[in-house]
Amino acid sequence: MRVLIAIEESDCSKKVLESVLDRCWPNRSLFRIISVFEPSQVLTAYSPGLYTPDACDAIAKAEHEEFLGKQTYVNDAVELLKHHLVAAEVTGDVLTGIVSEKILEESREWRADLVICGTHSRRGLAKMFCGSVAEAVANNAECSVEIVKTKSSAAA
Amino acid sequence: MNIVIALQKELDSKLILDFVSNYRWPAKSKFKVVHVLHPHECTSKTKREYLERFLNSFVQKVKKNTGSDDVSSVVDEGEPVGAVLRVSEYAKADMVIMGHDPAHAESHKSVSESLAQLEKCSIVIIRPPFHTGGGAKAKDTAKEEAIV
């Protein structure tokens, strides 16, 4: 079984990993943990006239730190799964792009049987503006999808 | 742990049973299998009996494969999204498992899509795996294979 796990630095992703560790998997299961870095459009689209070079540098530095943070988070998650699921093959990567599109693209290219992701369960205006990655994945994936909700995310 | 299985299509039952059998459920997990009949759905006595037999057989398989004694089934009637939400709320579900269905012509939303949005607990939407020739193609051909 090929299981794609989409995580980010949040409580619901911790719950996702707990949920993965808390069950038995078929022999020879493969796990791929991904986190998607969504770069801001500021530098590419608006920087020349709008931002000073210092501001551009600060944004670029912040984004680089965010990328490294995701890389560390994914590496830690890979180690955690390798430690607990000894027989499983676990890989991880940080991808760059629009989050839901990248998860769907990866699920197709990697030929995942199951995609597992968490959700913030945004409602109302927050959802209108931010959308829901989990929903987009659930609706458009070509394989099974598990959306892990925490009690707090469900109450939001 | 309380698990609700929304079972609408015969094809889904095999995939869902596969998933349920491969999951290491906590001790004393309870399973509730629900099938929702649309109010306009024609349900003759024969079809009802077939449905009951099918659900009973599914319940027995879940019992056998999970080791749980607490597996029951219910046939509800009404609009599917509301019915599943009602059952999962009543059962205090921690997880809802269901197959994927095509978008409804009127609302442009499928039942699984609506439930992914509205359900308060974790939700698993089952589709045929790639290695069995599944994916989007299988999803499309399976859409009209209802139980009754």
PDB file of C-alpha atoms in Angstrom:
ATOM      1  CA  MET A   1       0.000   0.000   0.000  1.00  0.00           C
ATOM      2  CA  ARG A   2       1.295   3.441  -0.921  1.00  0.00           C
ATOM      3  CA  VAL A   3       0.380   6.078   1.638  1.00  0.00           C
ATOM      4  CA  LEU A   4       0.968   9.768   1.039  1.00  0.00           C
ATOM      5  CA  ILE A   5       0.911  11.876   4.207  1.00  0.00           C
ATOM      6  CA  ALA A   6       0.570  15.640   3.862  1.00  0.00           C
ATOM      7  CA  ILE A   7       1.673  17.594   6.913  1.00  0.00           C
ATOM      8  CA  GLU A   8       2.542  21.071   8.064  1.00  0.00           C
ATOM      9  CA  GLU A   9       3.788  22.485  11.362  1.00  0.00           C
ATOM     10  CA  SER A  10       0.509  22.265  13.271  1.00  0.00           C
ATOM     11  CA  ASP A  11      -1.407  20.313  15.891  1.00  0.00           C
ATOM     12  CA  CYS A  12      -3.625  18.659  13.316  1.00  0.00           C
ATOM     13  CA  SER A  13      -0.538  17.264  11.575  1.00  0.00           C
ATOM     14  CA  LYS A  14       0.599  15.792  14.901  1.00  0.00           C
ATOM     15  CA  LYS A  15      -2.791  14.111  15.066  1.00  0.00           C
ATOM     16  CA  VAL A  16      -2.287  12.836  11.496  1.00  0.00           C
ATOM     17  CA  LEU A  17       1.033  11.216  12.447  1.00  0.00           C
ATOM     18  CA  GLU A  18      -0.478   9.735  15.614  1.00  0.00           C
ATOM     19  CA  SER A  19      -3.283   8.285  13.523  1.00  0.00           C
ATOM     20  CA  VAL A  20      -0.760   6.696  11.129  1.00  0.00           C
ATOM     21  CA  LEU A  21       1.292   5.216  13.980  1.00  0.00           C
ATOM     22  CA  ASP A  22      -1.801   3.945  15.728  1.00  0.00           C
ATOM     23  CA  ARG A  23      -2.725   1.257  13.240  1.00  0.00           C
ATOM     24  CA  CYS A  24      -1.309  -1.749  11.483  1.00  0.00           C
ATOM     25  CA  TRP A  25      -0.475  -1.502   7.792  1.00  0.00           C
ATOM     26  CA  PRO A  26      -0.221  -4.134   5.095  1.00  0.00           C
ATOM     27  CA  ASN A  27       3.241  -5.608   4.559  1.00  0.00           C
ATOM     28  CA  ARG A  28       5.549  -3.697   2.247  1.00  0.00           C
ATOM     29  CA  SER A  29       3.625  -0.469   2.679  1.00  0.00           C
ATOM     30  CA  LEU A  30       5.373   2.631   1.404  1.00  0.00           C
ATOM     31  CA  PHE A  31       4.975   5.985   3.104  1.00  0.00           C
ATOM     32  CA  ARG A  32       5.774   9.342   1.625  1.00  0.00           C
ATOM     33  CA  ILE A  33       5.563  12.381   3.882  1.00  0.00           C
ATOM     34  CA  ILE A  34       5.271  15.731   2.177  1.00  0.00           C
ATOM     35  CA  SER A  35       4.898  19.309   3.242  1.00  0.00           C
ATOM     36  CA  VAL A  36       4.184  22.019   0.704  1.00  0.00           C
ATOM     37  CA  PHE A  37       5.883  25.370   0.812  1.00  0.00           C
ATOM     38  CA  GLU A  38       3.715  28.011  -0.804  1.00  0.00           C
ATOM     39  CA  PRO A  39       5.948  30.967  -1.715  1.00  0.00           C
ATOM     40  CA  SER A  40       4.485  34.428  -1.454  1.00  0.00           C
ATOM     41  CA  GLN A  41       3.711  36.101  -4.770  1.00  0.00           C
ATOM     42  CA  VAL A  42       5.056  39.382  -3.436  1.00  0.00           C
ATOM     43  CA  LEU A  43       8.611  39.004  -4.657  1.00  0.00           C
ATOM     44  CA  THR A  44       7.819  37.796  -8.130  1.00  0.00           C
ATOM     45  CA  ALA A  45       4.866  39.973  -9.012  1.00  0.00           C
ATOM     46  CA  TYR A  46       5.145  43.266  -7.174  1.00  0.00           C
ATOM     47  CA  SER A  47       8.659  43.738  -5.899  1.00  0.00           C
ATOM     48  CA  PRO A  48      10.325  45.995  -8.477  1.00  0.00           C
ATOM     49  CA  GLY A  49       8.362  49.145  -7.793  1.00  0.00           C
ATOM     50  CA  LEU A  50       6.726  48.498  -4.476  1.00  0.00           C
ATOM     51  CA  TYR A  51       9.334  47.133  -2.113  1.00  0.00           C
ATOM     52  CA  THR A  52      12.745  48.369  -1.157  1.00  0.00           C
ATOM     53  CA  PRO A  53      15.642  45.963  -1.633  1.00  0.00           C
ATOM     54  CA  ASP A  54      15.847  45.604   2.154  1.00  0.00           C
ATOM     55  CA  ALA A  55      12.176  44.598   2.359  1.00  0.00           C
ATOM     56  CA  CYS A  56      12.667  42.084  -0.471  1.00  0.00           C
ATOM     57  CA  ASP A  57      15.678  40.621   1.343  1.00  0.00           C
ATOM     58  CA  ALA A  58      13.708  40.339   4.573  1.00  0.00           C
ATOM     59  CA  ILE A  59      10.837  38.557   2.824  1.00  0.00           C
ATOM     60  CA  ALA A  60      13.201  36.220   0.995  1.00  0.00           C
ATOM     61  CA  LYS A  61      14.999  35.418   4.256  1.00  0.00           C
ATOM     62  CA  ALA A  62      11.712  34.733   6.066  1.00  0.00           C
ATOM     63  CA  GLU A  63      10.575  32.435   3.268  1.00  0.00           C
ATOM     64  CA  HIS A  64      13.880  30.575   3.291  1.00  0.00           C
ATOM     65  CA  GLU A  65      13.535  30.050   7.034  1.00  0.00           C
ATOM     66  CA  GLU A  66       9.984  28.788   6.547  1.00  0.00           C
ATOM     67  CA  PHE A  67      11.220  26.331   3.917  1.00  0.00           C
ATOM     68  CA  LEU A  68      13.985  25.079   6.226  1.00  0.00           C
ATOM     69  CA  GLY A  69      11.463  24.763   9.057  1.00  0.00           C
ATOM     70  CA  LYS A  70       9.268  22.560   6.877  1.00  0.00           C
ATOM     71  CA  GLN A  71      12.267  20.474   5.867  1.00  0.00           C
ATOM     72  CA  THR A  72      13.176  19.867   9.517  1.00  0.00           C
ATOM     73  CA  TYR A  73       9.552  19.014  10.342  1.00  0.00           C
ATOM     74  CA  VAL A  74       9.340  16.508   7.490  1.00  0.00           C
ATOM     75  CA  ASN A  75      12.718  14.943   8.384  1.00  0.00           C
ATOM     76  CA  ASP A  76      11.603  14.524  12.006  1.00  0.00           C
ATOM     77  CA  ALA A  77       8.325  12.950  10.867  1.00  0.00           C
ATOM     78  CA  VAL A  78      10.205  10.544   8.575  1.00  0.00           C
ATOM     79  CA  GLU A  79      12.466   9.501  11.457  1.00  0.00           C
ATOM     80  CA  LEU A  80       9.456   9.039  13.735  1.00  0.00           C
ATOM     81  CA  LEU A  81       7.709   6.744  11.260  1.00  0.00           C
ATOM     82  CA  LYS A  82      10.891   4.805  10.496  1.00  0.00           C
ATOM     83  CA  HIS A  83      11.370   4.258  14.225  1.00  0.00           C
ATOM     84  CA  HIS A  84       7.837   2.954  14.800  1.00  0.00           C
ATOM     85  CA  LEU A  85       7.113   1.227  11.475  1.00  0.00           C
ATOM     86  CA  VAL A  86      10.357  -0.686  11.199  1.00  0.00           C
ATOM     87  CA  ALA A  87       9.385  -2.764   8.170  1.00  0.00           C
ATOM     88  CA  ALA A  88       8.049   0.176   6.191  1.00  0.00           C
ATOM     89  CA  GLU A  89       9.866   2.275   3.648  1.00  0.00           C
ATOM     90  CA  VAL A  90       9.486   5.955   4.508  1.00  0.00           C
ATOM     91  CA  THR A  91      10.558   8.923   2.430  1.00  0.00           C
ATOM     92  CA  GLY A  92       9.892  12.622   2.763  1.00  0.00           C
ATOM     93  CA  ASP A  93      10.133  15.831   0.810  1.00  0.00           C
ATOM     94  CA  VAL A  94       9.206  19.488   0.843  1.00  0.00           C
ATOM     95  CA  LEU A  95       7.482  20.540  -2.363  1.00  0.00           C
ATOM     96  CA  THR A  96       6.925  24.052  -3.621  1.00  0.00           C
ATOM     97  CA  GLY A  97       3.680  25.329  -5.088  1.00  0.00           C
ATOM     98  CA  ILE A  98      -0.007  25.714  -4.317  1.00  0.00           C
ATOM     99  CA  VAL A  99      -0.696  23.338  -1.451  1.00  0.00           C
ATOM    100  CA  SER A 100      -3.791  21.449  -2.653  1.00  0.00           C
ATOM    101  CA  GLU A 101      -2.537  21.258  -6.247  1.00  0.00           C
ATOM    102  CA  LYS A 102       0.842  19.908  -5.166  1.00  0.00           C
ATOM    103  CA  ILE A 103      -0.699  17.251  -2.910  1.00  0.00           C
ATOM    104  CA  LEU A 104      -3.006  16.097  -5.724  1.00  0.00           C
ATOM    105  CA  GLU A 105      -0.176  16.145  -8.261  1.00  0.00           C
ATOM    106  CA  GLU A 106       2.079  14.145  -5.959  1.00  0.00           C
ATOM    107  CA  SER A 107      -0.687  11.624  -5.225  1.00  0.00           C
ATOM    108  CA  ARG A 108      -1.074  11.006  -8.954  1.00  0.00           C
ATOM    109  CA  GLU A 109       2.624  10.927  -9.824  1.00  0.00           C
ATOM    110  CA  TRP A 110       3.580   8.767  -6.858  1.00  0.00           C
ATOM    111  CA  ARG A 111       0.477   6.601  -7.442  1.00  0.00           C
ATOM    112  CA  ALA A 112      -0.755   6.813  -3.858  1.00  0.00           C
ATOM    113  CA  ASP A 113      -3.465   4.417  -2.670  1.00  0.00           C
ATOM    114  CA  LEU A 114      -4.336   6.634   0.273  1.00  0.00           C
ATOM    115  CA  VAL A 115      -3.741  10.297   1.054  1.00  0.00           C
ATOM    116  CA  ILE A 116      -3.911  11.319   4.702  1.00  0.00           C
ATOM    117  CA  CYS A 117      -4.145  14.954   5.721  1.00  0.00           C
ATOM    118  CA  GLY A 118      -5.425  17.044   8.585  1.00  0.00           C
ATOM    119  CA  THR A 119      -7.812  19.918   8.490  1.00  0.00           C
ATOM    120  CA  HIS A 120      -8.208  23.245  10.254  1.00  0.00           C
ATOM    121  CA  SER A 121     -11.977  23.126   9.593  1.00  0.00           C
ATOM    122  CA  ARG A 122     -12.248  26.806   8.815  1.00  0.00           C
ATOM    123  CA  ARG A 123     -15.763  28.147   8.523  1.00  0.00           C
ATOM    124  CA  GLY A 124     -17.412  31.290   7.211  1.00  0.00           C
ATOM    125  CA  LEU A 125     -15.186  34.112   5.997  1.00  0.00           C
ATOM    126  CA  ALA A 126     -11.957  32.401   6.973  1.00  0.00           C
ATOM    127  CA  LYS A 127     -12.901  29.516   4.723  1.00  0.00           C
ATOM    128  CA  MET A 128     -14.042  31.782   1.912  1.00  0.00           C
ATOM    129  CA  PHE A 129     -10.635  33.460   1.839  1.00  0.00           C
ATOM    130  CA  CYS A 130      -8.370  30.593   2.796  1.00  0.00           C
ATOM    131  CA  GLY A 131     -10.293  27.684   1.283  1.00  0.00           C
ATOM    132  CA  SER A 132      -9.794  24.186   2.602  1.00  0.00           C
ATOM    133  CA  VAL A 133      -6.882  22.124   1.392  1.00  0.00           C
ATOM    134  CA  ALA A 134      -8.361  18.951   2.868  1.00  0.00           C
ATOM    135  CA  GLU A 135     -11.649  19.441   1.058  1.00  0.00           C
ATOM    136  CA  ALA A 136      -9.947  20.119  -2.259  1.00  0.00           C
ATOM    137  CA  VAL A 137      -7.895  16.965  -1.833  1.00  0.00           C
ATOM    138  CA  ALA A 138     -10.914  14.890  -0.773  1.00  0.00           C
ATOM    139  CA  ASN A 139     -12.925  16.039  -3.764  1.00  0.00           C
ATOM    140  CA  ASN A 140     -10.307  15.806  -6.466  1.00  0.00           C
ATOM    141  CA  ALA A 141      -7.994  12.971  -5.498  1.00  0.00           C
ATOM    142  CA  GLU A 142      -8.047   9.809  -7.580  1.00  0.00           C
ATOM    143  CA  CYS A 143      -7.401   7.581  -4.580  1.00  0.00           C
ATOM    144  CA  SER A 144      -8.819   7.147  -1.078  1.00  0.00           C
ATOM    145  CA  VAL A 145      -8.492  10.134   1.229  1.00  0.00           C
ATOM    146  CA  GLU A 146      -8.506  10.284   5.004  1.00  0.00           C
ATOM    147  CA  ILE A 147      -9.149  13.653   6.624  1.00  0.00           C
ATOM    148  CA  VAL A 148      -8.095  13.614  10.240  1.00  0.00           C
ATOM    149  CA  LYS A 149      -9.951  16.084  12.410  1.00  0.00           C
ATOM    150  CA  THR A 150      -9.041  16.952  15.969  1.00  0.00           C
ATOM    151  CA  LYS A 151     -11.716  17.749  18.525  1.00  0.00           C
ATOM    152  CA  SER A 152     -10.610  21.386  18.519  1.00  0.00           C
ATOM    153  CA  SER A 153     -10.607  21.665  14.719  1.00  0.00           C
ATOM    154  CA  ALA A 154     -14.059  20.124  14.577  1.00  0.00           C
ATOM    155  CA  ALA A 155     -15.399  22.623  17.069  1.00  0.00           C
ATOM    156  CA  ALA A 156     -13.999  25.597  15.110  1.00  0.00           C
TER     157      ALA A 156
ATOM    158  CA  MET B   1     -13.818   4.452  19.330  1.00  0.00           C
ATOM    159  CA  ASN B   2     -17.111   4.845  17.477  1.00  0.00           C
ATOM    160  CA  ILE B   3     -17.052   4.289  13.732  1.00  0.00           C
ATOM    161  CA  VAL B   4     -19.871   4.910  11.288  1.00  0.00           C
ATOM    162  CA  ILE B   5     -19.696   3.208   7.891  1.00  0.00           C
ATOM    163  CA  ALA B   6     -21.926   4.831   5.283  1.00  0.00           C
ATOM    164  CA  LEU B   7     -22.551   2.101   2.751  1.00  0.00           C
ATOM    165  CA  GLN B   8     -24.322   3.029  -0.477  1.00  0.00           C
ATOM    166  CA  LYS B   9     -22.833   0.880  -3.210  1.00  0.00           C
ATOM    167  CA  GLU B  10     -22.056  -2.818  -3.351  1.00  0.00           C
ATOM    168  CA  LEU B  11     -18.716  -2.132  -5.011  1.00  0.00           C
ATOM    169  CA  ASP B  12     -17.711   0.149  -2.119  1.00  0.00           C
ATOM    170  CA  SER B  13     -18.430  -2.580   0.414  1.00  0.00           C
ATOM    171  CA  LYS B  14     -15.423  -4.657  -0.668  1.00  0.00           C
ATOM    172  CA  LEU B  15     -13.065  -1.681  -0.581  1.00  0.00           C
ATOM    173  CA  ILE B  16     -14.456  -0.433   2.729  1.00  0.00           C
ATOM    174  CA  LEU B  17     -14.193  -3.905   4.261  1.00  0.00           C
ATOM    175  CA  ASP B  18     -10.572  -4.026   3.099  1.00  0.00           C
ATOM    176  CA  PHE B  19      -9.842  -0.718   4.799  1.00  0.00           C
ATOM    177  CA  VAL B  20     -11.704  -1.645   7.981  1.00  0.00           C
ATOM    178  CA  SER B  21      -9.923  -5.010   8.159  1.00  0.00           C
ATOM    179  CA  ASN B  22      -6.476  -3.444   7.794  1.00  0.00           C
ATOM    180  CA  TYR B  23      -6.994  -0.838  10.498  1.00  0.00           C
ATOM    181  CA  ARG B  24      -5.856  -1.597  14.038  1.00  0.00           C
ATOM    182  CA  TRP B  25      -8.916  -0.460  15.965  1.00  0.00           C
ATOM    183  CA  PRO B  26      -8.769   0.287  19.674  1.00  0.00           C
ATOM    184  CA  ALA B  27     -10.358  -2.278  21.991  1.00  0.00           C
ATOM    185  CA  LYS B  28     -14.138  -2.003  22.381  1.00  0.00           C
ATOM    186  CA  SER B  29     -14.571  -0.100  19.126  1.00  0.00           C
ATOM    187  CA  LYS B  30     -18.174   0.136  17.981  1.00  0.00           C
ATOM    188  CA  PHE B  31     -19.226   0.038  14.344  1.00  0.00           C
ATOM    189  CA  LYS B  32     -22.503   1.296  12.944  1.00  0.00           C
ATOM    190  CA  VAL B  33     -23.227   0.536   9.288  1.00  0.00           C
ATOM    191  CA  VAL B  34     -25.755   2.886   7.725  1.00  0.00           C
ATOM    192  CA  HIS B  35     -27.503   2.727   4.373  1.00  0.00           C
ATOM    193  CA  VAL B  36     -29.652   5.658   3.350  1.00  0.00           C
ATOM    194  CA  LEU B  37     -32.689   5.232   1.140  1.00  0.00           C
ATOM    195  CA  HIS B  38     -33.697   8.244  -0.883  1.00  0.00           C
ATOM    196  CA  PRO B  39     -37.352   9.212  -0.246  1.00  0.00           C
ATOM    197  CA  HIS B  40     -38.160   8.700  -3.933  1.00  0.00           C
ATOM    198  CA  GLU B  41     -36.257   5.450  -4.166  1.00  0.00           C
ATOM    199  CA  CYS B  42     -38.444   2.555  -5.238  1.00  0.00           C
ATOM    200  CA  THR B  43     -38.074  -0.122  -2.562  1.00  0.00           C
ATOM    201  CA  SER B  44     -40.120  -3.222  -3.120  1.00  0.00           C
ATOM    202  CA  LYS B  45     -40.314  -5.875  -0.426  1.00  0.00           C
ATOM    203  CA  THR B  46     -37.828  -8.016  -2.353  1.00  0.00           C
ATOM    204  CA  LYS B  47     -35.335  -5.184  -2.591  1.00  0.00           C
ATOM    205  CA  ARG B  48     -35.709  -4.395   1.108  1.00  0.00           C
ATOM    206  CA  GLU B  49     -35.081  -8.034   1.965  1.00  0.00           C
ATOM    207  CA  TYR B  50     -32.016  -8.106  -0.276  1.00  0.00           C
ATOM    208  CA  LEU B  51     -30.728  -4.931   1.363  1.00  0.00           C
ATOM    209  CA  GLU B  52     -31.213  -6.377   4.843  1.00  0.00           C
ATOM    210  CA  ARG B  53     -29.433  -9.598   3.866  1.00  0.00           C
ATOM    211  CA  PHE B  54     -26.598  -7.604   2.321  1.00  0.00           C
ATOM    212  CA  LEU B  55     -26.177  -5.402   5.390  1.00  0.00           C
ATOM    213  CA  ASN B  56     -26.337  -8.387   7.750  1.00  0.00           C
ATOM    214  CA  SER B  57     -23.673 -10.171   5.753  1.00  0.00           C
ATOM    215  CA  PHE B  58     -21.503  -7.025   5.790  1.00  0.00           C
ATOM    216  CA  VAL B  59     -21.957  -6.686   9.549  1.00  0.00           C
ATOM    217  CA  GLN B  60     -20.843 -10.296  10.042  1.00  0.00           C
ATOM    218  CA  LYS B  61     -17.737  -9.709   7.922  1.00  0.00           C
ATOM    219  CA  VAL B  62     -16.838  -6.569   9.907  1.00  0.00           C
ATOM    220  CA  LYS B  63     -17.314  -8.517  13.158  1.00  0.00           C
ATOM    221  CA  LYS B  64     -15.096 -11.327  11.924  1.00  0.00           C
ATOM    222  CA  ASN B  65     -12.337  -9.139  10.493  1.00  0.00           C
ATOM    223  CA  THR B  66     -12.144  -6.618  13.327  1.00  0.00           C
ATOM    224  CA  GLY B  67     -12.942  -8.884  16.246  1.00  0.00           C
ATOM    225  CA  SER B  68     -15.497  -6.386  17.471  1.00  0.00           C
ATOM    226  CA  ASP B  69     -18.762  -7.657  18.951  1.00  0.00           C
ATOM    227  CA  ASP B  70     -20.445  -4.314  18.673  1.00  0.00           C
ATOM    228  CA  VAL B  71     -21.331  -4.026  14.997  1.00  0.00           C
ATOM    229  CA  SER B  72     -24.843  -3.064  13.976  1.00  0.00           C
ATOM    230  CA  SER B  73     -26.605  -1.731  10.917  1.00  0.00           C
ATOM    231  CA  VAL B  74     -29.367   0.752  10.316  1.00  0.00           C
ATOM    232  CA  VAL B  75     -31.377   1.724   7.246  1.00  0.00           C
ATOM    233  CA  ASP B  76     -32.329   5.364   7.288  1.00  0.00           C
ATOM    234  CA  GLU B  77     -34.508   7.232   4.865  1.00  0.00           C
ATOM    235  CA  GLY B  78     -34.089  10.766   3.598  1.00  0.00           C
ATOM    236  CA  GLU B  79     -31.479  13.055   2.151  1.00  0.00           C
ATOM    237  CA  PRO B  80     -28.130  11.185   2.425  1.00  0.00           C
ATOM    238  CA  VAL B  81     -25.928  13.961   3.858  1.00  0.00           C
ATOM    239  CA  GLY B  82     -28.400  14.856   6.618  1.00  0.00           C
ATOM    240  CA  ALA B  83     -29.055  11.202   7.376  1.00  0.00           C
ATOM    241  CA  VAL B  84     -25.361  10.312   7.766  1.00  0.00           C
ATOM    242  CA  LEU B  85     -24.760  13.412   9.904  1.00  0.00           C
ATOM    243  CA  ARG B  86     -27.727  12.419  12.064  1.00  0.00           C
ATOM    244  CA  VAL B  87     -26.497   8.853  12.529  1.00  0.00           C
ATOM    245  CA  SER B  88     -22.893   9.908  13.205  1.00  0.00           C
ATOM    246  CA  GLU B  89     -24.022  12.464  15.765  1.00  0.00           C
ATOM    247  CA  TYR B  90     -26.283   9.943  17.475  1.00  0.00           C
ATOM    248  CA  ALA B  91     -23.495   7.346  17.477  1.00  0.00           C
ATOM    249  CA  LYS B  92     -20.984   9.964  18.730  1.00  0.00           C
ATOM    250  CA  ALA B  93     -18.751   8.931  15.834  1.00  0.00           C
ATOM    251  CA  ASP B  94     -15.005   9.484  15.934  1.00  0.00           C
ATOM    252  CA  MET B  95     -14.696   8.487  12.294  1.00  0.00           C
ATOM    253  CA  VAL B  96     -16.988   8.160   9.280  1.00  0.00           C
ATOM    254  CA  ILE B  97     -15.958   5.821   6.467  1.00  0.00           C
ATOM    255  CA  MET B  98     -17.646   6.004   3.072  1.00  0.00           C
ATOM    256  CA  GLY B  99     -17.149   5.469  -0.627  1.00  0.00           C
ATOM    257  CA  HIS B 100     -16.863   8.291  -3.107  1.00  0.00           C
ATOM    258  CA  ASP B 101     -19.880   9.243  -5.167  1.00  0.00           C
ATOM    259  CA  PRO B 102     -20.286  11.524  -8.192  1.00  0.00           C
ATOM    260  CA  ALA B 103     -21.410  15.121  -7.713  1.00  0.00           C
ATOM    261  CA  HIS B 104     -25.152  15.623  -7.453  1.00  0.00           C
ATOM    262  CA  ALA B 105     -26.546  17.392 -10.505  1.00  0.00           C
ATOM    263  CA  GLU B 106     -28.507  19.978  -8.505  1.00  0.00           C
ATOM    264  CA  SER B 107     -26.054  20.947  -5.787  1.00  0.00           C
ATOM    265  CA  HIS B 108     -22.860  20.245  -7.797  1.00  0.00           C
ATOM    266  CA  LYS B 109     -21.637  18.500  -4.674  1.00  0.00           C
ATOM    267  CA  SER B 110     -21.285  14.826  -3.906  1.00  0.00           C
ATOM    268  CA  VAL B 111     -22.363  13.314  -0.595  1.00  0.00           C
ATOM    269  CA  SER B 112     -18.732  12.643   0.340  1.00  0.00           C
ATOM    270  CA  GLU B 113     -17.813  16.217  -0.566  1.00  0.00           C
ATOM    271  CA  SER B 114     -20.568  17.629   1.630  1.00  0.00           C
ATOM    272  CA  LEU B 115     -19.704  15.309   4.488  1.00  0.00           C
ATOM    273  CA  ALA B 116     -16.002  16.172   4.280  1.00  0.00           C
ATOM    274  CA  GLN B 117     -17.083  19.747   4.873  1.00  0.00           C
ATOM    275  CA  LEU B 118     -19.810  19.256   7.472  1.00  0.00           C
ATOM    276  CA  GLU B 119     -18.788  16.192   9.444  1.00  0.00           C
ATOM    277  CA  LYS B 120     -17.277  17.033  12.826  1.00  0.00           C
ATOM    278  CA  CYS B 121     -15.170  13.884  13.107  1.00  0.00           C
ATOM    279  CA  SER B 122     -12.449  12.365  10.931  1.00  0.00           C
ATOM    280  CA  ILE B 123     -13.670  11.113   7.581  1.00  0.00           C
ATOM    281  CA  VAL B 124     -12.260   8.516   5.213  1.00  0.00           C
ATOM    282  CA  ILE B 125     -13.366   8.538   1.580  1.00  0.00           C
ATOM    283  CA  ILE B 126     -12.581   5.228  -0.082  1.00  0.00           C
ATOM    284  CA  ARG B 127     -11.729   4.963  -3.771  1.00  0.00           C
ATOM    285  CA  PRO B 128     -10.326   1.993  -5.699  1.00  0.00           C
ATOM    286  CA  PRO B 129      -6.540   1.809  -5.269  1.00  0.00           C
ATOM    287  CA  PHE B 130      -4.263   2.359  -8.244  1.00  0.00           C
ATOM    288  CA  HIS B 131      -2.718  -1.110  -8.108  1.00  0.00           C
ATOM    289  CA  THR B 132      -6.130  -2.698  -8.785  1.00  0.00           C
ATOM    290  CA  GLY B 133      -6.632  -0.534 -11.845  1.00  0.00           C
ATOM    291  CA  GLY B 134      -8.629   1.939  -9.760  1.00  0.00           C
ATOM    292  CA  GLY B 135      -8.382   5.705  -9.584  1.00  0.00           C
ATOM    293  CA  ALA B 136     -10.546   8.121 -11.507  1.00  0.00           C
ATOM    294  CA  LYS B 137     -11.549   5.680 -14.256  1.00  0.00           C
ATOM    295  CA  ALA B 138     -12.875   3.065 -11.859  1.00  0.00           C
ATOM    296  CA  LYS B 139     -14.592   5.828  -9.910  1.00  0.00           C
ATOM    297  CA  ASP B 140     -16.588   6.860 -12.968  1.00  0.00           C
ATOM    298  CA  THR B 141     -17.678   3.366 -13.976  1.00  0.00           C
ATOM    299  CA  ALA B 142     -18.758   2.492 -10.462  1.00  0.00           C
ATOM    300  CA  LYS B 143     -21.142   5.363  -9.971  1.00  0.00           C
ATOM    301  CA  GLU B 144     -24.474   3.683 -10.586  1.00  0.00           C
ATOM    302  CA  GLU B 145     -23.907   0.366  -8.830  1.00  0.00           C
ATOM    303  CA  ALA B 146     -26.234   0.923  -5.904  1.00  0.00           C
ATOM    304  CA  ILE B 147     -27.101  -1.880  -3.519  1.00  0.00           C
ATOM    305  CA  VAL B 148     -30.795  -1.817  -4.288  1.00  0.00           C
TER     306      VAL B 148
END
